[in-house]
C-alpha positions as a Markdown table, in Angstrom:
| # | Residue | x | y | z |
|---|---|---|---|---|
| 1 | Met | 14.8 | 18.4 | 1.7 |
| 2 | Thr | 17.0 | 16.8 | -1.3 |
| 3 | Gln | 15.9 | 18.2 | -4.8 |
| 4 | Ile | 14.9 | 15.6 | -7.2 |
| 5 | Ser | 17.4 | 17.3 | -10.1 |
| 6 | Ser | 20.0 | 16.3 | -8.3 |
| 7 | Thr | 20.2 | 12.9 | -8.8 |
| 8 | Thr | 19.7 | 11.1 | -11.9 |
| 9 | Glu | 18.5 | 7.3 | -10.2 |
| 10 | Trp | 14.6 | 9.0 | -11.1 |
| 11 | Gln | 16.1 | 9.3 | -14.5 |
| 12 | Gln | 16.4 | 6.1 | -14.8 |
| 13 | Ala | 13.3 | 5.0 | -13.3 |
| 14 | Leu | 10.8 | 7.1 | -15.3 |
| 15 | Lys | 10.8 | 6.1 | -19.0 |
| 16 | Pro | 9.7 | 8.8 | -21.9 |
| 17 | Ile | 5.4 | 7.4 | -22.2 |
| 18 | Lys | 5.0 | 7.5 | -25.9 |
| 19 | Ser | 0.7 | 6.3 | -25.8 |
| 20 | Gln | -1.0 | 9.3 | -25.0 |
| 21 | Thr | -4.1 | 7.4 | -23.9 |
| 22 | Leu | -4.7 | 7.9 | -19.8 |
| 23 | Leu | -1.6 | 10.2 | -20.2 |
| 24 | Val | -2.9 | 11.1 | -16.4 |
| 25 | Asp | -2.9 | 7.5 | -15.3 |
| 26 | Gln | 0.5 | 6.6 | -16.8 |
| 27 | Val | 2.3 | 9.4 | -15.0 |
| 28 | Tyr | 1.3 | 8.5 | -12.2 |
| 29 | Gln | 1.4 | 5.3 | -11.7 |
| 30 | Asn | 5.3 | 5.6 | -13.5 |
| 31 | Leu | 5.8 | 8.2 | -10.3 |
| 32 | Ser | 3.9 | 5.7 | -7.7 |
| 33 | His | 6.1 | 2.9 | -8.4 |
| 34 | Ala | 9.3 | 4.9 | -8.5 |
| 35 | Ile | 8.3 | 6.2 | -4.9 |
| 36 | Leu | 7.6 | 2.8 | -3.6 |
| 37 | Thr | 11.0 | 1.0 | -5.0 |
| 38 | Gln | 12.1 | 4.4 | -3.6 |
| 39 | Lys | 13.8 | 5.5 | -6.8 |
| 40 | Ile | 12.3 | 8.9 | -5.7 |
| 41 | Lys | 13.0 | 9.0 | -1.8 |
| 42 | Pro | 11.3 | 10.5 | 0.8 |
| 43 | Gly | 11.7 | 13.7 | 1.3 |
| 44 | Gln | 12.5 | 14.7 | -2.2 |
| 45 | His | 11.0 | 17.7 | -4.6 |
| 46 | Leu | 8.6 | 17.1 | -7.7 |
| 47 | Val | 9.8 | 19.4 | -9.3 |
| 48 | Glu | 7.7 | 19.8 | -12.4 |
| 49 | Gln | 9.5 | 20.6 | -15.4 |
| 50 | Pro | 12.1 | 17.7 | -14.7 |
| 51 | Leu | 9.4 | 14.9 | -14.5 |
| 52 | Ala | 7.8 | 16.1 | -17.5 |
| 53 | Asp | 10.7 | 16.4 | -19.4 |
| 54 | Gln | 11.7 | 13.0 | -18.8 |
| 55 | Leu | 8.1 | 11.4 | -19.3 |
| 56 | Ser | 7.4 | 13.4 | -22.1 |
| 57 | Val | 4.3 | 15.1 | -21.2 |
| 58 | Ser | 2.8 | 18.0 | -20.3 |
| 59 | Arg | 3.4 | 19.8 | -16.4 |
| 60 | Ile | -0.6 | 19.5 | -16.3 |
| 61 | Ser | -0.9 | 15.9 | -16.7 |
| 62 | Val | 2.6 | 16.3 | -14.4 |
| 63 | Arg | 1.3 | 18.2 | -11.9 |
| 64 | Glu | -2.5 | 16.5 | -11.6 |
| 65 | Ala | -0.4 | 12.8 | -10.9 |
| 66 | Ile | 1.0 | 14.8 | -8.4 |
| 67 | Arg | -2.5 | 15.3 | -7.1 |
| 68 | Arg | -3.1 | 12.3 | -7.2 |
| 69 | Leu | -0.5 | 11.0 | -5.2 |
| 70 | Ala | -1.0 | 13.6 | -2.5 |
| 71 | Gln | -4.7 | 12.1 | -2.4 |
| 72 | Asp | -3.1 | 8.7 | -1.6 |
| 73 | Gly | -0.8 | 9.9 | 1.3 |
| 74 | Leu | 2.3 | 9.4 | -0.8 |
| 75 | Val | 3.8 | 13.3 | -1.3 |
| 76 | Glu | 2.7 | 16.4 | 0.7 |
| 77 | Ile | 2.0 | 19.7 | -1.6 |
| 78 | Ile | 3.6 | 23.1 | 0.7 |
| 79 | Pro | 1.9 | 26.2 | 0.1 |
| 80 | Ser | 4.6 | 28.2 | -1.8 |
| 81 | Lys | 7.6 | 25.7 | -1.4 |
| 82 | Gly | 6.5 | 22.2 | -3.9 |
| 83 | Ser | 5.3 | 18.9 | -3.6 |
| 84 | Phe | 7.6 | 16.5 | -1.6 |
| 85 | Val | 7.8 | 12.8 | -1.1 |
| 86 | Val | 6.1 | 12.1 | 2.5 |
| 87 | Ser | 8.7 | 11.2 | 4.8 |
| 88 | Leu | 6.8 | 8.4 | 7.3 |
| 89 | Thr | 7.2 | 7.8 | 11.6 |
| 90 | Ala | 6.5 | 5.0 | 13.8 |
| 91 | Asp | 4.0 | 7.0 | 14.7 |
| 92 | Asp | 2.7 | 7.5 | 11.4 |
| 93 | Val | 2.5 | 4.2 | 10.5 |
| 94 | Lys | 0.8 | 3.0 | 14.7 |
| 95 | Glu | -1.8 | 5.7 | 13.5 |
| 96 | Ile | -2.1 | 4.0 | 9.7 |
| 97 | Tyr | -2.9 | 0.7 | 11.1 |
| 98 | Gln | -5.6 | 1.1 | 13.7 |
| 99 | Leu | -7.6 | 3.5 | 10.8 |
| 100 | Arg | -7.0 | 0.0 | 8.5 |
| 101 | Ser | -7.8 | -2.3 | 11.1 |
| 102 | Ala | -11.2 | -0.3 | 12.4 |
| 103 | Leu | -12.1 | -0.5 | 7.9 |
| 104 | Glu | -11.7 | -3.4 | 7.8 |
| 105 | Ile | -13.7 | -4.7 | 10.5 |
| 106 | Ile | -16.4 | -2.3 | 8.7 |
| 107 | Ala | -15.8 | -4.4 | 6.0 |
| 108 | Leu | -16.0 | -7.7 | 7.9 |
| 109 | Lys | -19.1 | -7.0 | 9.0 |
| 110 | Glu | -20.8 | -6.0 | 6.2 |
| 111 | Ile | -19.7 | -9.4 | 4.3 |
| 112 | Met | -20.9 | -11.4 | 7.3 |
| 113 | Thr | -23.9 | -9.5 | 8.2 |
| 114 | Ser | -25.6 | -8.5 | 4.5 |
| 115 | Asn | -27.6 | -10.8 | 2.3 |
| 116 | Asn | -24.8 | -10.3 | -0.8 |
| 117 | His | -23.3 | -12.8 | -2.1 |
| 118 | Val | -19.8 | -12.8 | -1.7 |
| 119 | Asn | -17.6 | -15.1 | -3.5 |
| 120 | Leu | -14.7 | -16.0 | -1.3 |
| 121 | Gly | -13.3 | -18.4 | -3.0 |
| 122 | Leu | -11.2 | -14.8 | -4.5 |
| 123 | Leu | -9.5 | -15.0 | -1.0 |
| 124 | Asp | -8.9 | -19.2 | -1.3 |
| 125 | Glu | -6.7 | -18.1 | -4.8 |
| 126 | Ile | -4.9 | -15.6 | -2.9 |
| 127 | Val | -4.2 | -18.0 | -0.2 |
| 128 | Ser | -3.0 | -20.5 | -2.7 |
| 129 | Gln | -0.7 | -18.4 | -4.3 |
| 130 | Met | 0.4 | -17.8 | -1.3 |
| 131 | Val | 2.0 | -21.0 | -0.5 |
| 132 | Thr | 4.4 | -20.3 | -3.1 |
| 133 | Leu | 5.6 | -17.3 | -1.7 |
| 134 | Glu | 6.1 | -18.2 | 1.7 |
| 135 | Gln | 8.3 | -21.6 | 0.1 |
| 136 | Lys | 10.5 | -18.3 | -1.8 |
| 137 | Glu | 10.7 | -16.2 | 1.5 |
| 138 | Asp | 10.6 | -12.5 | -0.6 |
| 139 | Arg | 9.4 | -10.5 | 1.5 |
| 140 | Leu | 8.5 | -7.8 | -1.0 |
| 141 | Gln | 6.0 | -10.1 | -3.5 |
| 142 | Gly | 5.0 | -11.5 | 0.2 |
| 143 | Ala | 3.9 | -7.9 | 1.1 |
| 144 | Ala | 2.2 | -7.1 | -2.3 |
| 145 | Leu | 0.2 | -10.6 | -1.6 |
| 146 | Asp | -1.2 | -9.7 | 1.8 |
| 147 | Asn | -1.8 | -7.0 | 0.6 |
| 148 | Gln | -4.0 | -8.5 | -2.9 |
| 149 | Phe | -5.7 | -10.9 | -0.5 |
| 150 | His | -6.6 | -7.4 | 2.5 |
| 151 | Arg | -8.0 | -5.6 | -0.9 |
| 152 | Thr | -10.1 | -8.0 | -2.2 |
| 153 | Leu | -11.4 | -8.3 | 1.7 |
| 154 | Met | -12.2 | -5.0 | 1.0 |
| 155 | Asn | -14.2 | -5.2 | -2.5 |
| 156 | Leu | -16.1 | -8.1 | -1.1 |
| 157 | Ser | -17.5 | -5.7 | 1.1 |
| 158 | Glu | -18.6 | -3.3 | -2.0 |
| 159 | Leu | -19.0 | -0.2 | 0.4 |
| 160 | Ser | -16.9 | 1.5 | -2.2 |
| 161 | Arg | -16.8 | 5.2 | 0.9 |
| 162 | Thr | -14.8 | 2.9 | 3.0 |
| 163 | Ile | -12.7 | 1.0 | 0.1 |
| 164 | Arg | -11.1 | 4.4 | -1.2 |
| 165 | Ile | -10.1 | 5.0 | 1.9 |
| 166 | Trp | -8.7 | 2.2 | 3.1 |
| 167 | Glu | -6.5 | 1.7 | -0.7 |
| 168 | Gln | -5.2 | 5.2 | 0.9 |
| 169 | Met | -3.7 | 3.7 | 4.0 |
| 170 | Ser | -2.4 | 0.7 | 2.4 |
| 171 | Thr | -0.7 | 2.5 | -0.3 |
| 172 | Gln | 1.0 | 4.4 | 2.3 |
| 173 | Ile | 2.1 | 0.7 | 4.4 |
| 174 | Thr | 3.5 | -0.3 | 0.7 |
| 175 | Met | 6.2 | 2.8 | 1.0 |
| 176 | Val | 6.8 | 1.7 | 4.3 |
| 177 | Ile | 7.5 | -2.0 | 3.6 |
| 178 | Tyr | 9.9 | -0.8 | 0.9 |
| 179 | Thr | 11.9 | 1.0 | 2.9 |
| 180 | Val | 12.5 | -0.8 | 6.1 |
| 181 | Ser | 12.3 | -4.5 | 3.2 |
| 182 | Ser | 15.9 | -5.5 | 4.5 |
| 183 | His | 14.9 | -6.0 | 8.8 |
| 184 | Tyr | 11.0 | -7.2 | 7.4 |
| 185 | Pro | 10.8 | -10.3 | 8.9 |
| 186 | Ser | 10.1 | -13.9 | 6.9 |
| 187 | Tyr | 6.9 | -14.6 | 5.6 |
| 188 | Glu | 6.8 | -17.6 | 7.6 |
| 189 | Gly | 2.9 | -18.3 | 8.6 |
| 190 | Leu | 1.4 | -16.0 | 5.8 |
| 191 | Val | -0.6 | -18.9 | 4.7 |
| 192 | Glu | -2.3 | -20.3 | 7.5 |
| 193 | Arg | -2.6 | -16.7 | 9.0 |
| 194 | His | -4.6 | -15.9 | 6.0 |
| 195 | Ser | -6.6 | -19.2 | 5.6 |
| 196 | Lys | -7.9 | -19.0 | 8.9 |
| 197 | Leu | -9.5 | -16.4 | 8.6 |
| 198 | Val | -11.7 | -17.1 | 5.1 |
| 199 | Asn | -12.2 | -20.5 | 7.5 |
| 200 | Leu | -13.7 | -17.8 | 10.1 |
| 201 | Ile | -15.7 | -16.1 | 7.4 |
| 202 | Arg | -17.0 | -19.4 | 6.7 |
| 203 | Ala | -18.0 | -20.4 | 9.9 |
| 204 | Gly | -20.4 | -17.1 | 10.2 |
| 205 | Asn | -19.6 | -16.2 | 14.2 |
| 206 | Tyr | -18.7 | -13.1 | 13.4 |
| 207 | Gln | -17.2 | -12.2 | 16.5 |
| 208 | Thr | -15.1 | -14.7 | 16.5 |
| 209 | Ala | -13.9 | -14.0 | 12.8 |
| 210 | Ala | -13.5 | -9.4 | 14.0 |
| 211 | Asn | -11.6 | -11.1 | 16.6 |
| 212 | Tyr | -9.5 | -12.4 | 14.5 |
| 213 | Leu | -9.1 | -10.4 | 11.8 |
| 214 | Gln | -8.2 | -7.2 | 14.9 |
| 215 | Gln | -5.2 | -9.8 | 16.0 |
| 216 | His | -4.3 | -10.8 | 12.8 |
| 217 | Ile | -4.0 | -6.8 | 11.5 |
| 218 | Gln | -2.1 | -5.7 | 15.0 |
| 219 | Glu | 0.4 | -8.1 | 14.8 |
| 220 | Gly | 1.7 | -7.2 | 10.9 |
| 221 | Ala | 1.7 | -3.8 | 12.6 |
| 222 | Gln | 4.4 | -4.4 | 15.2 |
| 223 | Gln | 6.6 | -6.1 | 12.7 |
| 224 | Leu | 6.8 | -3.5 | 10.8 |
| 225 | Leu | 7.2 | -1.4 | 13.7 |
| 226 | His | 10.3 | -3.6 | 15.0 |
| 227 | Ala | 11.3 | -3.8 | 11.7 |
| 228 | Ile | 12.0 | 0.3 | 11.3 |
| 229 | His | 13.5 | 0.3 | 14.6 |
| 230 | Gln | 15.7 | -2.0 | 13.7 |
| 231 | Ser | 16.2 | 0.5 | 10.5 |
| 232 | Asn | 16.7 | 3.7 | 12.5 |
| 233 | Pro | 18.2 | 2.4 | 15.7 |
| 234 | Ile | 17.4 | 5.0 | 18.0 |
């Protein structure tokens, strides 16, 4: 495993924090962005003091942010050794997508069977944004908007525990997408796939919508696994 103190790339990615409000949140956001964009790479050792010095914060703030990163699945804390950025394998991705599929089906059922008013217009707005991104073929922005759609779907369920677990899976998937972005497929059909799901939800047939959502997520998993294979051929 590579020690973070051996490279300057992470220093360029992490800027000193000047505001002392919500300090741990800012440290967390700095570190998570650096990890997701691979300025801090998989396997690297997160040494508290150099990070604290670079961000102009205390080691306590860095330690708490690292704990949150570990909860998100981006960092592994190994007793007596330290904290390291995770390296996700194809098997990890399969498991994550299986969990995401189960969680989103739970959320979908709550949305479609509860008596709560659900504002599907929030999903319509994201689909509208997808039109421009699909034309640009920006893989990473497309992935982010795709993620926003599914996050909004989860939030509409108002199932707090289910949403919290989903967020952990989502962060890990974003990390993998950045890792293999040069091999990730184009986002052609992005609008059609998501608008169809919204229309099925409006139609009110839960089983039809659930079957389509599961198929949609499985196809996403296959695309990502194919990209991983291209990035790291056996």
